[in-house]
Structure formats: structure tokens, C-alpha cells
Coordinates of C-alpha atoms in Angstrom, one line a residue:
Chain A
M840 CA -22.7 -33.2 -52.1
V841 CA -25.4 -33.7 -49.5
I842 CA -28.9 -32.8 -50.5
S843 CA -30.9 -31.7 -47.5
E844 CA -34.6 -32.3 -47.4
Q845 CA -35.4 -29.2 -45.4
G846 CA -33.4 -26.1 -44.5
Y847 CA -32.5 -25.4 -40.9
V848 CA -35.2 -23.6 -39.0
H849 CA -34.3 -21.5 -36.0
W850 CA -36.2 -22.2 -32.9
Q851 CA -38.7 -19.5 -32.3
G852 CA -40.0 -20.3 -28.8
T853 CA -38.9 -19.0 -25.5
F854 CA -37.5 -21.4 -23.0
I855 CA -39.2 -21.2 -19.6
E856 CA -37.0 -22.4 -16.7
R857 CA -38.7 -24.4 -14.0
R858 CA -39.2 -22.4 -10.8
F859 CA -38.0 -25.4 -8.7
P860 CA -35.8 -27.5 -11.0
W861 CA -34.8 -29.7 -8.1
W862 CA -38.4 -30.8 -7.4
P863 CA -38.6 -33.7 -10.0
I864 CA -35.4 -35.1 -8.5
T865 CA -36.9 -35.0 -5.0
R866 CA -40.2 -36.5 -6.2
L867 CA -38.4 -39.4 -7.8
G868 CA -36.3 -40.0 -4.7
I869 CA -39.5 -40.1 -2.5
R870 CA -41.3 -42.3 -5.0
L871 CA -38.4 -44.8 -5.2
A872 CA -38.0 -44.8 -1.4
F873 CA -41.6 -46.0 -1.0
K874 CA -40.9 -48.8 -3.5
R875 CA -38.2 -50.2 -1.2
K876 CA -38.8 -53.3 0.9
F877 CA -39.4 -52.6 4.6
F878 CA -39.3 -48.8 4.0
K879 CA -43.0 -48.3 4.8
F880 CA -42.7 -50.4 7.9
V881 CA -39.6 -48.6 9.2
F882 CA -41.1 -45.2 8.4
S883 CA -44.3 -46.1 10.3
I884 CA -42.3 -47.3 13.3
S885 CA -40.2 -44.1 13.2
L886 CA -43.4 -42.1 13.9
L887 CA -44.0 -44.0 17.2
P888 CA -41.8 -41.7 19.4
A889 CA -43.8 -38.7 18.1
V890 CA -47.1 -40.5 18.9
M891 CA -45.8 -41.3 22.4
F892 CA -44.6 -37.8 23.1
S893 CA -47.9 -36.4 21.8
T894 CA -49.7 -38.7 24.3
G895 CA -47.4 -37.3 26.9
V896 CA -48.5 -33.8 26.1
Y897 CA -52.1 -34.8 26.5
I898 CA -51.5 -36.6 29.8
S899 CA -49.5 -33.6 31.1
E900 CA -52.7 -31.6 30.9
R901 CA -54.8 -34.3 32.6
L902 CA -52.5 -35.2 35.4
D903 CA -55.3 -35.7 37.9
D904 CA -56.9 -38.3 35.7
F905 CA -53.7 -40.3 35.3
Q906 CA -52.3 -40.1 38.8
F907 CA -52.9 -43.9 39.2
M908 CA -50.4 -44.4 36.5
L909 CA -47.9 -41.8 37.3
K910 CA -47.4 -42.5 41.0
G911 CA -45.7 -39.2 41.7
Q912 CA -43.6 -39.0 38.5
D913 CA -45.6 -36.0 37.2
R914 CA -42.3 -34.1 36.7
L915 CA -41.4 -36.4 33.8
L916 CA -44.4 -35.3 31.8
E917 CA -44.0 -31.6 32.3
V918 CA -43.9 -30.0 28.8
N919 CA -40.9 -27.7 29.0
P920 CA -37.7 -27.3 27.1
A921 CA -36.3 -30.5 28.6
F922 CA -39.3 -32.3 27.1
F923 CA -38.4 -31.1 23.7
K924 CA -34.7 -31.8 24.2
S925 CA -35.7 -35.3 25.3
Y926 CA -37.6 -35.9 22.1
F927 CA -35.1 -34.4 19.6
T928 CA -32.0 -36.0 21.1
S929 CA -33.5 -39.3 22.1
E930 CA -31.4 -42.3 21.0
P931 CA -34.4 -44.2 19.5
L932 CA -35.3 -41.2 17.4
L933 CA -31.8 -40.7 16.1
F934 CA -31.4 -44.4 15.4
L935 CA -34.7 -44.5 13.5
M936 CA -33.5 -41.4 11.5
V937 CA -30.4 -43.3 10.5
M938 CA -32.5 -46.3 9.5
I939 CA -34.7 -44.1 7.3
M940 CA -31.5 -42.8 5.7
V941 CA -30.2 -46.3 5.2
L942 CA -33.4 -47.3 3.4
A943 CA -34.4 -44.1 1.6
G944 CA -31.1 -42.2 1.3
A945 CA -28.4 -44.7 0.6
G946 CA -29.2 -45.0 -3.1
L947 CA -29.7 -41.3 -3.8
I948 CA -26.4 -40.7 -5.5
C949 CA -25.0 -44.2 -5.5
D950 CA -27.8 -45.5 -7.8
D951 CA -27.2 -42.6 -10.2
L952 CA -23.5 -43.5 -10.3
K953 CA -24.4 -47.2 -10.7
Y954 CA -26.9 -46.6 -13.5
N955 CA -24.9 -43.8 -15.3
S956 CA -27.9 -41.5 -14.8
L957 CA -25.8 -38.3 -14.2
Q958 CA -25.2 -38.0 -17.9
L959 CA -28.9 -38.0 -18.6
Y960 CA -29.5 -35.4 -15.9
F961 CA -26.7 -33.1 -16.9
S962 CA -27.5 -33.1 -20.6
R963 CA -30.8 -31.5 -19.5
P964 CA -31.5 -28.0 -18.2
L965 CA -30.5 -29.0 -14.7
R966 CA -27.7 -27.4 -12.7
K967 CA -25.5 -29.5 -10.4
R968 CA -26.6 -27.5 -7.5
D969 CA -30.3 -28.2 -8.4
Y970 CA -29.4 -31.9 -8.6
V971 CA -27.8 -31.9 -5.1
L972 CA -30.6 -29.7 -3.8
G973 CA -33.1 -32.2 -5.1
K974 CA -31.3 -35.1 -3.5
M975 CA -31.1 -33.2 -0.2
A976 CA -34.7 -32.3 -0.3
T977 CA -35.6 -36.0 -0.4
V978 CA -33.7 -36.5 2.9
F979 CA -35.3 -33.3 4.2
F980 CA -38.8 -34.6 3.4
F981 CA -38.4 -37.8 5.4
L982 CA -36.5 -36.4 8.4
L983 CA -38.5 -33.2 8.8
I984 CA -41.6 -35.4 9.2
L985 CA -39.8 -36.9 12.2
T986 CA -38.4 -33.7 13.6
L987 CA -40.1 -30.4 12.6
V988 CA -43.6 -31.7 12.2
P989 CA -43.8 -33.5 15.6
G990 CA -42.0 -30.6 17.3
L991 CA -44.5 -28.0 16.1
L992 CA -47.3 -30.5 16.7
F993 CA -46.2 -30.7 20.4
V994 CA -46.4 -27.0 20.7
L995 CA -49.8 -26.9 19.1
L996 CA -51.2 -29.8 21.2
K997 CA -49.9 -28.1 24.3
L998 CA -51.7 -24.9 23.4
I999 CA -54.9 -26.8 22.5
F1000 CA -55.0 -29.1 25.6
A1001 CA -54.0 -26.2 28.0
G1002 CA -56.5 -23.9 26.4
S1003 CA -54.2 -20.9 27.0
F1004 CA -51.0 -19.3 25.7
K1005 CA -49.2 -19.6 29.0
F1006 CA -46.7 -22.1 27.6
L1007 CA -45.7 -19.7 24.8
A1008 CA -45.6 -16.8 27.2
N1009 CA -43.2 -18.8 29.4
Y1010 CA -41.0 -20.2 26.5
P1011 CA -41.5 -17.9 23.5
W1012 CA -38.3 -19.2 21.9
I1013 CA -39.3 -22.8 21.8
P1014 CA -40.9 -22.8 18.3
V1015 CA -37.8 -21.1 17.0
S1016 CA -35.6 -23.7 18.6
V1017 CA -37.7 -26.5 17.3
I1018 CA -37.5 -25.1 13.7
A1019 CA -33.7 -24.3 14.0
F1020 CA -32.7 -27.6 15.5
S1021 CA -34.9 -29.6 13.2
L1022 CA -33.3 -27.9 10.2
L1023 CA -29.8 -28.3 11.6
V1024 CA -30.1 -32.0 12.4
T1025 CA -31.8 -32.7 9.1
L1026 CA -29.2 -30.7 7.2
F1027 CA -26.4 -32.6 8.9
F1028 CA -28.0 -36.0 8.1
A1029 CA -28.7 -34.9 4.5
F1030 CA -25.0 -34.0 4.0
Y1031 CA -23.9 -37.2 5.8
T1032 CA -26.2 -39.4 3.7
L1033 CA -25.1 -37.8 0.4
L1034 CA -21.5 -38.0 1.3
V1035 CA -21.6 -41.7 2.0
S1036 CA -24.0 -42.3 -1.0
S1037 CA -21.5 -40.7 -3.3
L1038 CA -18.6 -42.9 -2.2
S1039 CA -19.7 -46.2 -3.9
K1040 CA -21.9 -47.5 -6.7
N1041 CA -23.2 -50.3 -4.5
R1042 CA -26.2 -49.4 -2.5
R1043 CA -25.6 -52.3 -0.1
Y1044 CA -22.2 -51.0 0.8
V1045 CA -23.5 -47.5 1.3
S1046 CA -26.3 -48.7 3.6
I1047 CA -23.8 -50.7 5.7
L1048 CA -21.4 -47.7 5.8
L1049 CA -24.2 -45.3 6.8
F1050 CA -25.1 -47.5 9.6
L1051 CA -21.7 -48.5 10.8
V1052 CA -20.1 -45.0 10.8
Y1053 CA -23.0 -43.8 13.0
I1054 CA -22.8 -46.8 15.4
F1055 CA -19.0 -47.1 15.5
S1056 CA -18.5 -43.4 16.2
N1057 CA -20.5 -44.1 19.3
V1058 CA -18.7 -47.3 20.1
F1059 CA -15.3 -45.6 19.8
F1060 CA -16.4 -42.8 22.0
G1061 CA -17.5 -45.4 24.6
I1062 CA -14.2 -47.2 24.5
F1063 CA -12.0 -44.1 24.7
Y1064 CA -14.2 -42.5 27.4
S1065 CA -14.0 -45.6 29.6
I1066 CA -10.2 -45.8 29.2
F1067 CA -9.3 -42.1 29.5
H1068 CA -12.3 -40.7 31.2
N1069 CA -12.0 -37.6 29.1
P1070 CA -15.4 -36.1 28.1
Y1071 CA -13.9 -34.5 25.0
F1072 CA -14.0 -38.0 23.3
C1073 CA -17.7 -37.3 22.9
L1074 CA -16.7 -35.3 19.9
L1075 CA -16.0 -38.6 18.1
S1076 CA -19.6 -39.7 18.4
I1077 CA -22.1 -38.4 15.9
Q1078 CA -25.0 -39.1 18.3
C1079 CA -23.3 -37.3 21.2
D1080 CA -22.5 -34.3 19.0
I1081 CA -26.1 -34.0 18.0
Q1082 CA -27.2 -34.4 21.7
Q1083 CA -24.7 -31.7 22.8
V1084 CA -25.9 -29.3 20.2
G1085 CA -29.6 -30.2 21.0
A1086 CA -29.1 -29.4 24.7
A1087 CA -27.7 -26.0 23.8
F1088 CA -30.6 -25.2 21.4
F1089 CA -33.2 -26.1 24.1
R1090 CA -31.2 -24.2 26.8
Q1091 CA -30.4 -27.4 28.8
S1092 CA -27.1 -28.3 30.4
P1093 CA -25.2 -30.6 28.1
H1094 CA -24.7 -34.2 29.1
Y1095 CA -20.9 -34.0 28.8
D1096 CA -18.8 -31.2 30.2
V1097 CA -17.7 -30.0 26.7
P1098 CA -18.7 -26.7 25.1
W1099 CA -21.5 -27.4 22.7
I1100 CA -19.8 -25.3 20.0
Y1101 CA -17.1 -27.9 19.6
S1102 CA -19.8 -30.5 18.7
F1103 CA -21.4 -28.0 16.4
L1104 CA -18.0 -27.5 14.7
V1105 CA -17.6 -31.3 14.2
L1106 CA -21.0 -31.5 12.6
A1107 CA -20.2 -28.5 10.4
A1108 CA -16.8 -30.0 9.4
I1109 CA -18.6 -33.2 8.2
C1110 CA -21.0 -31.0 6.2
C1111 CA -18.1 -29.2 4.6
L1112 CA -16.3 -32.5 3.8
S1113 CA -19.5 -33.7 2.2
A1114 CA -19.8 -30.5 0.1
F1115 CA -16.2 -30.9 -1.1
V1116 CA -16.7 -34.6 -2.0
L1117 CA -20.0 -34.0 -3.7
K1118 CA -18.4 -31.2 -5.8
R1119 CA -15.8 -33.6 -7.0
K1120 CA -18.0 -36.7 -7.4
I1121 CA -21.0 -35.1 -9.1
R1122 CA -19.9 -34.0 -12.6
G1123 CA -20.1 -35.0 -16.2
V1124 CA -18.9 -38.6 -16.7
E1125 CA -15.4 -38.3 -18.3
V1126 CA -14.4 -41.0 -20.7
V1127 CA -10.9 -42.3 -20.5
K1128 CA -10.1 -45.5 -22.4
Chain B
M221 CA -26.5 -23.4 -45.0
T222 CA -26.1 -22.2 -41.4
A223 CA -23.8 -24.2 -39.1
V224 CA -25.7 -25.5 -36.1
I225 CA -22.7 -26.6 -34.1
Q226 CA -19.4 -24.9 -34.2
T227 CA -16.2 -25.9 -32.4
K228 CA -13.0 -24.0 -32.4
N229 CA -9.6 -25.5 -31.3
L230 CA -11.6 -27.8 -29.0
S231 CA -9.3 -29.8 -26.8
K232 CA -9.7 -32.0 -23.7
W233 CA -7.2 -33.7 -21.5
Y234 CA -7.9 -36.1 -18.7
G235 CA -4.8 -35.6 -16.6
N236 CA -2.0 -36.7 -18.9
V237 CA -4.4 -38.5 -21.3
L238 CA -5.4 -36.6 -24.4
G239 CA -9.1 -37.0 -25.1
L240 CA -9.5 -34.6 -28.0
S241 CA -7.0 -32.3 -29.7
D242 CA -7.6 -29.1 -31.5
V243 CA -10.9 -29.9 -33.2
S244 CA -12.3 -27.1 -35.2
L245 CA -15.4 -27.9 -37.3
E246 CA -18.9 -26.9 -38.2
V247 CA -21.9 -29.3 -38.2
E248 CA -24.8 -28.5 -40.4
Q249 CA -28.4 -29.6 -40.3
G250 CA -29.0 -33.2 -41.3
V251 CA -27.3 -36.4 -40.1
T252 CA -23.6 -36.3 -39.5
G253 CA -21.7 -39.5 -38.7
L254 CA -18.9 -39.5 -36.2
L255 CA -16.6 -42.3 -36.9
G256 CA -13.7 -43.6 -35.0
P257 CA -12.3 -46.7 -33.3
N258 CA -12.7 -47.2 -29.6
G259 CA -10.8 -44.5 -27.7
A260 CA -10.7 -42.1 -30.7
G261 CA -12.4 -39.4 -28.7
K262 CA -16.0 -39.7 -30.0
S263 CA -17.7 -39.9 -26.6
T264 CA -15.5 -37.0 -25.3
F265 CA -16.5 -34.9 -28.3
L266 CA -20.2 -35.7 -27.8
K267 CA -20.0 -34.9 -24.0
L268 CA -18.3 -31.6 -24.9
I269 CA -20.9 -30.5 -27.3
T270 CA -23.7 -31.5 -24.9
G271 CA -22.0 -29.4 -22.2
Q272 CA -21.5 -32.2 -19.8
I273 CA -17.7 -31.7 -19.5
K274 CA -15.7 -28.5 -19.8
P275 CA -13.2 -28.1 -22.6
S276 CA -9.6 -27.8 -21.6
I277 CA -9.0 -25.4 -24.5
G278 CA -11.3 -23.9 -27.1
H279 CA -15.0 -23.6 -27.2
V280 CA -18.2 -25.1 -28.5
A281 CA -21.2 -23.1 -29.7
I282 CA -24.6 -24.2 -30.6
Q283 CA -26.6 -21.8 -32.8
G284 CA -24.0 -19.2 -31.9
Q285 CA -24.3 -19.7 -28.1
D286 CA -21.6 -21.0 -25.9
V287 CA -22.5 -24.4 -24.6
W288 CA -20.7 -24.6 -21.3
N289 CA -23.0 -23.8 -18.3
N290 CA -25.7 -22.6 -20.8
Y291 CA -28.4 -24.6 -19.1
P292 CA -31.4 -23.2 -21.0
L293 CA -29.7 -24.3 -24.2
F294 CA -29.7 -27.9 -23.0
G295 CA -33.5 -27.9 -23.5
R296 CA -32.9 -27.9 -27.2
I297 CA -30.5 -30.9 -27.2
G298 CA -31.4 -34.5 -27.0
F299 CA -28.6 -36.9 -25.8
C300 CA -28.6 -40.6 -26.1
P301 CA -25.6 -42.0 -24.2
E302 CA -23.6 -45.0 -25.2
Q303 CA -24.1 -46.9 -21.9
D304 CA -27.4 -47.8 -20.4
A305 CA -28.6 -45.2 -17.9
F306 CA -31.7 -46.8 -16.4
Y307 CA -33.0 -47.5 -13.0
D308 CA -33.9 -51.1 -13.5
E309 CA -36.7 -50.9 -10.9
M310 CA -38.6 -48.3 -12.9
T311 CA -41.0 -48.9 -15.7
G312 CA -40.4 -47.4 -19.1
W313 CA -43.2 -45.0 -18.4
E314 CA -41.8 -43.8 -15.1
F315 CA -38.4 -43.4 -16.7
M316 CA -39.8 -41.2 -19.4
T317 CA -42.0 -39.1 -17.3
S318 CA -39.4 -38.5 -14.6
L319 CA -36.9 -37.2 -17.2
L320 CA -39.5 -35.1 -19.0
S321 CA -40.5 -33.5 -15.8
L322 CA -37.0 -31.9 -15.7
Y323 CA -38.2 -29.6 -18.5
S324 CA -40.7 -26.8 -18.0
F325 CA -43.6 -28.9 -19.3
S326 CA -47.0 -29.1 -17.6
R327 CA -48.0 -32.4 -16.1
A328 CA -50.4 -33.1 -19.1
D329 CA -47.7 -32.2 -21.5
V330 CA -45.2 -34.5 -19.8
Q331 CA -47.6 -37.4 -20.2
S332 CA -48.6 -36.7 -23.8
R333 CA -44.9 -36.3 -24.8
A334 CA -44.0 -39.5 -23.0
E335 CA -46.7 -41.3 -24.8
K336 CA -45.8 -39.9 -28.1
A337 CA -42.1 -40.7 -27.7
L338 CA -42.8 -44.3 -26.5
D339 CA -45.2 -44.7 -29.4
F340 CA -42.6 -43.4 -31.8
V341 CA -40.0 -46.0 -30.7
E342 CA -42.7 -48.7 -30.6
L343 CA -42.6 -49.3 -26.9
A344 CA -46.1 -48.0 -26.1
K345 CA -47.4 -51.5 -25.2
D346 CA -44.4 -52.3 -23.0
K347 CA -44.4 -48.9 -21.1
D348 CA -45.7 -50.4 -17.8
R349 CA -43.1 -53.2 -17.7
L350 CA -40.0 -52.8 -15.5
I351 CA -36.9 -51.8 -17.5
R352 CA -35.2 -54.8 -15.9
G353 CA -37.3 -57.0 -18.2
Y354 CA -36.5 -55.1 -21.4
S355 CA -34.4 -56.6 -24.2
R356 CA -31.2 -54.9 -25.4
G357 CA -33.1 -53.5 -28.4
M358 CA -35.9 -52.2 -26.3
R359 CA -33.5 -50.5 -23.9
Q360 CA -31.7 -48.9 -26.8
R361 CA -35.0 -47.6 -28.2
L362 CA -36.0 -46.3 -24.8
K363 CA -32.8 -44.4 -24.6
L364 CA -33.6 -43.0 -28.0
A365 CA -37.1 -42.1 -26.8
Q366 CA -35.8 -40.1 -23.8
A367 CA -33.5 -38.2 -26.2
V368 CA -36.3 -37.1 -28.5
A369 CA -39.3 -36.8 -26.2
H370 CA -38.9 -33.1 -25.6
D371 CA -38.7 -32.5 -29.4
P372 CA -35.1 -31.2 -29.5
E373 CA -33.6 -29.5 -32.5
I374 CA -30.3 -31.2 -32.0
I375 CA -30.0 -34.9 -31.3
I376 CA -26.8 -36.5 -30.2
L377 CA -26.6 -40.3 -30.4
D378 CA -23.6 -42.1 -29.0
E379 CA -23.3 -45.5 -30.6
P380 CA -27.1 -46.0 -30.9
L381 CA -26.8 -49.2 -32.9
N382 CA -24.4 -50.9 -30.6
G383 CA -25.4 -54.4 -29.7
L384 CA -28.7 -54.3 -31.5
D385 CA -30.1 -57.2 -33.6
P386 CA -30.6 -56.5 -37.3
L387 CA -34.3 -55.9 -36.9
S388 CA -33.8 -53.4 -34.1
K389 CA -31.0 -51.7 -36.1
R390 CA -33.4 -51.2 -39.0
K391 CA -36.0 -49.6 -36.7
V392 CA -33.4 -47.3 -35.1
I393 CA -32.0 -46.3 -38.6
R394 CA -35.5 -45.6 -39.7
L395 CA -36.2 -43.4 -36.7
I396 CA -33.0 -41.4 -37.3
K397 CA -33.9 -40.9 -40.9
D398 CA -37.3 -39.7 -39.9
Y399 CA -35.6 -37.0 -37.8
K400 CA -33.4 -36.0 -40.6
E401 CA -36.4 -35.5 -42.8
A402 CA -38.0 -33.4 -40.1
G403 CA -35.2 -30.9 -40.4
K404 CA -33.3 -31.8 -37.3
T405 CA -29.6 -31.9 -36.7
V406 CA -28.5 -35.4 -35.7
I407 CA -25.0 -36.5 -34.8
V408 CA -24.5 -40.3 -34.7
S409 CA -21.3 -41.9 -33.4
S410 CA -20.2 -45.3 -34.3
H411 CA -17.1 -47.4 -34.8
V412 CA -18.7 -49.5 -37.5
L413 CA -18.5 -48.0 -41.0
P414 CA -21.5 -49.8 -42.6
E415 CA -23.8 -48.5 -39.8
I416 CA -22.9 -44.9 -40.5
E417 CA -23.1 -45.6 -44.2
A418 CA -26.7 -46.7 -43.8
L419 CA -27.6 -43.3 -42.1
T420 CA -25.7 -40.6 -43.9
R421 CA -23.0 -39.5 -46.4
T422 CA -21.6 -36.8 -44.2
I423 CA -19.0 -38.1 -41.9
I424 CA -16.3 -37.0 -39.5
L425 CA -13.4 -39.4 -38.9
L426 CA -11.8 -39.1 -35.5
H427 CA -8.6 -40.9 -34.6
Q428 CA -6.5 -40.5 -31.4
G429 CA -8.4 -37.3 -30.6
K430 CA -7.9 -35.6 -33.9
I431 CA -10.0 -35.2 -37.0
L432 CA -8.4 -37.5 -39.6
A433 CA -10.9 -36.7 -42.4
R434 CA -14.3 -35.2 -42.9
G435 CA -16.7 -34.9 -45.7
D436 CA -18.5 -37.3 -48.0
I437 CA -18.4 -40.9 -47.1
H438 CA -17.6 -41.8 -50.7
Y439 CA -14.2 -40.3 -50.3
I440 CA -13.5 -42.7 -47.4
R441 CA -15.1 -45.6 -49.4
D442 CA -12.7 -44.9 -52.3
L443 CA -9.8 -45.0 -49.9
I444 CA -11.1 -48.3 -48.6
D445 CA -11.6 -49.7 -52.1
K446 CA -8.0 -49.0 -53.0
H447 CA -6.9 -50.9 -50.0
P448 CA -6.7 -54.7 -50.4
H449 CA -9.4 -56.5 -48.3
M450 CA -9.1 -59.7 -46.5
I451 CA -12.2 -62.0 -46.6
S452 CA -12.3 -65.1 -44.6
V453 CA -14.6 -68.0 -45.6
K454 CA -15.3 -70.9 -43.3
C455 CA -16.8 -73.7 -45.3
S456 CA -17.1 -77.5 -45.9
D457 CA -14.5 -77.5 -48.8
P458 CA -12.2 -74.5 -48.7
R459 CA -9.7 -75.9 -51.3
R460 CA -12.4 -76.4 -53.9
L461 CA -13.7 -72.8 -53.3
A462 CA -10.1 -71.5 -53.5
S463 CA -9.4 -73.4 -56.8
S464 CA -12.5 -71.8 -58.4
L465 CA -11.3 -68.4 -57.5
V466 CA -7.6 -68.8 -58.5
G467 CA -8.2 -67.4 -62.0
E468 CA -10.2 -64.4 -60.8
P469 CA -8.1 -61.2 -61.5
S470 CA -9.5 -59.3 -58.5
V471 CA -8.2 -62.0 -56.1
L472 CA -4.6 -61.1 -55.1
N473 CA -3.8 -63.8 -52.6
I474 CA -5.2 -67.0 -51.1
Q475 CA -4.2 -68.4 -47.8
F476 CA -5.5 -71.4 -45.9
G477 CA -6.0 -71.4 -42.1
P478 CA -5.7 -70.7 -39.3
A479 CA -8.6 -73.2 -38.9
P480 CA -8.5 -76.2 -41.3
D481 CA -11.9 -75.3 -42.8
T482 CA -11.0 -71.7 -43.4
V483 CA -9.7 -69.9 -46.5
V484 CA -8.7 -66.3 -46.5
F485 CA -8.8 -64.3 -49.8
E486 CA -7.2 -60.9 -50.4
T487 CA -9.0 -58.9 -53.0
Q488 CA -8.9 -55.3 -54.4
D489 CA -12.5 -55.4 -55.5
R490 CA -14.6 -56.4 -52.6
D491 CA -18.0 -55.7 -54.3
K492 CA -17.0 -57.9 -57.3
F493 CA -15.8 -60.7 -55.0
F494 CA -19.0 -60.7 -53.0
G495 CA -20.9 -60.8 -56.3
L496 CA -19.0 -64.0 -57.3
I497 CA -19.2 -65.9 -54.0
P498 CA -22.9 -66.9 -54.0
R499 CA -22.8 -68.3 -57.5
L500 CA -19.7 -70.4 -56.7
I501 CA -21.1 -71.7 -53.5
V502 CA -24.3 -72.9 -55.3
D503 CA -22.4 -74.3 -58.3
H504 CA -20.0 -76.3 -56.2
R505 CA -22.5 -77.2 -53.5
I506 CA -20.3 -75.9 -50.7
D507 CA -21.7 -75.5 -47.2
V508 CA -20.7 -72.1 -45.9
E509 CA -20.7 -71.5 -42.2
E510 CA -19.3 -68.0 -42.0
I511 CA -18.0 -65.2 -44.2
T512 CA -16.1 -62.4 -42.3
S513 CA -13.8 -59.5 -43.2
P514 CA -11.0 -59.5 -40.7
D515 CA -9.9 -56.0 -41.7
D516 CA -13.3 -54.6 -42.6
N517 CA -13.3 -52.3 -39.7
L518 CA -12.4 -48.7 -39.0
Q519 CA -9.1 -49.5 -37.4
A520 CA -7.9 -51.1 -40.6
V521 CA -9.0 -48.0 -42.5
F522 CA -7.3 -45.8 -40.1
D523 CA -4.2 -47.8 -40.2
Y524 CA -4.3 -47.5 -43.9
L525 CA -5.0 -43.8 -43.8
V526 CA -2.2 -43.1 -41.4
G527 CA 0.2 -45.3 -43.4
K528 CA 0.8 -48.0 -40.9

């Protein structure tokens, strides 16, 4: 007969749920990203396009002072919807965003799978959706710094340097487009990163895959387009899809003669695939021996 | 006494593989040992009662509340998994604080609890070292620390003594006993009988996903004691040792081999046999390299219990 030293005492306290249970996951993701080699360097580099475009906003308001440099190319520095479209869909920016995901996002789920951390998370008061939200928020944190923050900064700088609200009066929808497109492109990249990150336990493979899928989708488009001259092959390219949708959001004509909604649907389909895979991959570790 | 954990017809399949079959039991306050060979369903049972996986049939309740999807309830449970679950590039301190921040503790509370837990498992002075540099024993104690840092009422430990050296084992056993004395409910799984014996007398025996026996460990011990034991001795003069034990009534059989310096004894009274051995070794000046019990493991007990 077991003799117990102390009778069981019922817990008297009240359990307070965290308001944002996903935040510790996000904070850990951000902290671990800054520990990675080269991350700080690449992150700093990725801010350069924003610095260049901010300088462009300043010069656009001081055209007379910079005529010696512009030599009649003033049109290029006009701050209008095309300026925003150029920033948000520029190849260097998209490439740097992919590099940020390779360095900061590749390990988000793959490391948890590798280190068996899911069982520690899910034996705590943390829902699976909070876990995914926390991981996504890590990607959001980095990518919004490259999209939303500069986008709104350009609007603000334009207003400050112009000293009037004429820009907003001409294009009142620009801030909404900046916010909507930043969120859309970040949401897509977050789903894309988590999808690839959940496919392997090896961060190196995930990093390579993140990079190669993005690059090769573009390469395949280039090959097929040069053979068949059919613009619909642009749907194969992640970069082109983002650029097509970006053009529509900033009311510009798309680069390829394909309805932007098709590109939007391709991006949405990748997000849906990601959600499906994440639902299957992120669950309690089942033991089969 | 009130049952803390209750399971009713609990079953779990992984496709065609049966993980756990029709387990109905009640676990009370104190330490309960969950015994079974590898693949018996121990880890499945522990994952089910910690709400990490959903039962195929049946249900689990903790303090009368269903466990599945009951996230607030998880705050009262501490779980120490069998496998390592660390980010090697983190320090012990970062690991503890990041997990504690998943609860609704304030920042100051997170830090004080992390400090207390690391102190409790004697890792306070190593808290700023990378986990990558921790020994097996330190990692095991860190796992234990994360399971108890939020002061849970129910602590589930999956093979906590696995791979530990004797000194670390003693430390962990002492920690678990401290929790028992603090009135907590602790479930410890193991496939090594003497480990569980050092912790508790209340055991549950699992085999092929089913409960084979449960109750006082002495019951199981009696079954083992009725079962002849094999004891293998690797020494400098096995024949001389064998000749000195031929007349001993508790020795049923003596075999030489498989190695030339090994003799295997079969006895019905293991305790008496182990009482005799040291004296004979000293008297005959025999150098002993190793004494092992080839069948002193749970599988042998289970085979015996199921009549194989």
C-alpha cells in the first residue's frame, strides 16, 4: 500500500491566457535570425533600395539643384504610382527579400522539426494556429521593414519635402495600395517560406530550395517564353506574378499581356498549398516503433 | 484519494499500427512508474495524456477536464520528452526563458522562475553556456528544468534517466522524489525496472499497447523472483568460480561460454546469489571483469508474464 506524504491539493489559481500567445515564438525567431552569420550584413544591404528611393523623393523636389546630374531625365524621378510600383516590384528588392528569407526564415519550422521542439511547444498552452502565426510574424517583421515601412516613408517624405498635400490629393489611394501590396507580398513570402521550411529537417536544404524555387521559376519562364512566345508562361515565375499583381495594385499597365488576377490566383494557390502542408506537418509527434 | 488523471478505453492507432489499446486507468497523486519495453506504447500514452496527440477512441481527463484541445489545462502540466529538444545554438538560460515566456508570466517572473529551476537542477552556473556544450546529464537535467519551471501540478517524464551516468541518475531521482514530497503527481516512464524501483512502488506495466499489470511493484518483483535468473560472470577463472557454487542449492544450472572467460549461472534466488559472489571472489582471488544479467530486463519479465 502506498503511503503518500501529502494529500492532493486542487489548484486554486486562475489561469490567465496570454493576449498574444504567438509573440514569444516571433521574438525567438527574430533573436535567432540576428545570431546567424551574414544576416546583419544582408539585412543592412536590403535596406539600400529604400535609401536610394528616399533620396529620389528628395531630389524630385529639388530638380533645379540637380539638373546637372539629371540631364533631362527628370521624368524618372517623378514621385507617382509608377515610382511606387518600381520600388515594390524591383528585381533587386525581391531578390533581397528572398535572401532575407533564406537566412532568417529557412530554419523557422525546419529547426523545430530537427530539434524535436514541437513537443515542447504543444505540451504548453499554445495552439497550433498561434505557433504558425508566431512563425509568420517573424517573416512579417523582416519583410515589412523592407516594404511597408519604406512605402509609407516615401509618402511621408514626399509630403515633407513638397510642403503640401498635393500628392495625396492627386493620389489618395496610394497609402492604401502601399499597405495592401506590402501585406500581400509579405503574406505570400511568409507562406512560401513556411511551406519550404516544413519540408525538411535540414536548414541547408531548405535554404537552397527557397532560393532555387524562386530563381528557377524565373528561369523556366524565360526558357518557355523564348520558345513559345506565349506571355502566359509568366505565371510560372514567382517574380513575374508578384510584378503583375504589383502593377495592378499601383494602377499601372502590367509588363505582360496577361490579366493580373491570374497571377494573383497563382500566388493564392501557393498560399493554400502551404496552409494544407503546414496543417499536416505541424502536429504532435507521433511515435511509431 | 482523488484520481488526478483518468483514462477511459483509451486507444490510438497510427494507420494500421496499434499504439495503445483500450487503456482505462486512474493515476493518483505521487509518483507512478510506467514500465514497458521499447515499443510498448509508453510514449504514446504520455503524449495522449499531455494532449499532444488525439486519441483514436476513448478519452483522457485531468482533474475531471478533457485534455484534448484544452490549452489552459496544459499550463498545469510539465512534460519532459524522451528525445532531446534543444536548439544547440541557444544557451540554457535562453532556452528556459523562451519556453517560460509561452505562459502568462511577467518578464520578471519568467526570469526568477528560470533561475529557480536552473538552480533546482544544479545548472545555475552553466546557464550562459551554449547547450551544444552540455553533457548528456546536463541536457537531461535541463529538460527536467523546463518541465518543472512553471511549477506544474502534474509532471510527465518520458525516460528521464535514459543515458545518464550513475551520479546524474542519483540527482534526477532525488529531484523526482522532492516533487513527490511536494504533493505533485509525477508519471515516470522507463524500460528499466530497477530505475523505476528506485523512484516508486506504484507501477503500470504496458506491453504491446495494453496494460499487462498495475499496482505495487512488489507484486512484479515476486513474479520475477519466481522466475529463474541468468547471471553471467566474466572473470579470470570461471571454472574455479563455478566449482565453488556447484553445491549451492539456489544455483540451478551452470554453463560456460559463449566467451572462454565467461560462466553463466541460473538461479532462483538472485539476492542470495549476489550475496555469495563477493565472498567467493575474495576467497578464491578471482579477478572479475563484468557481472551481467542477460535476462534482467523487462522484456524477460514480460515474456515470463505472457507465458512465452
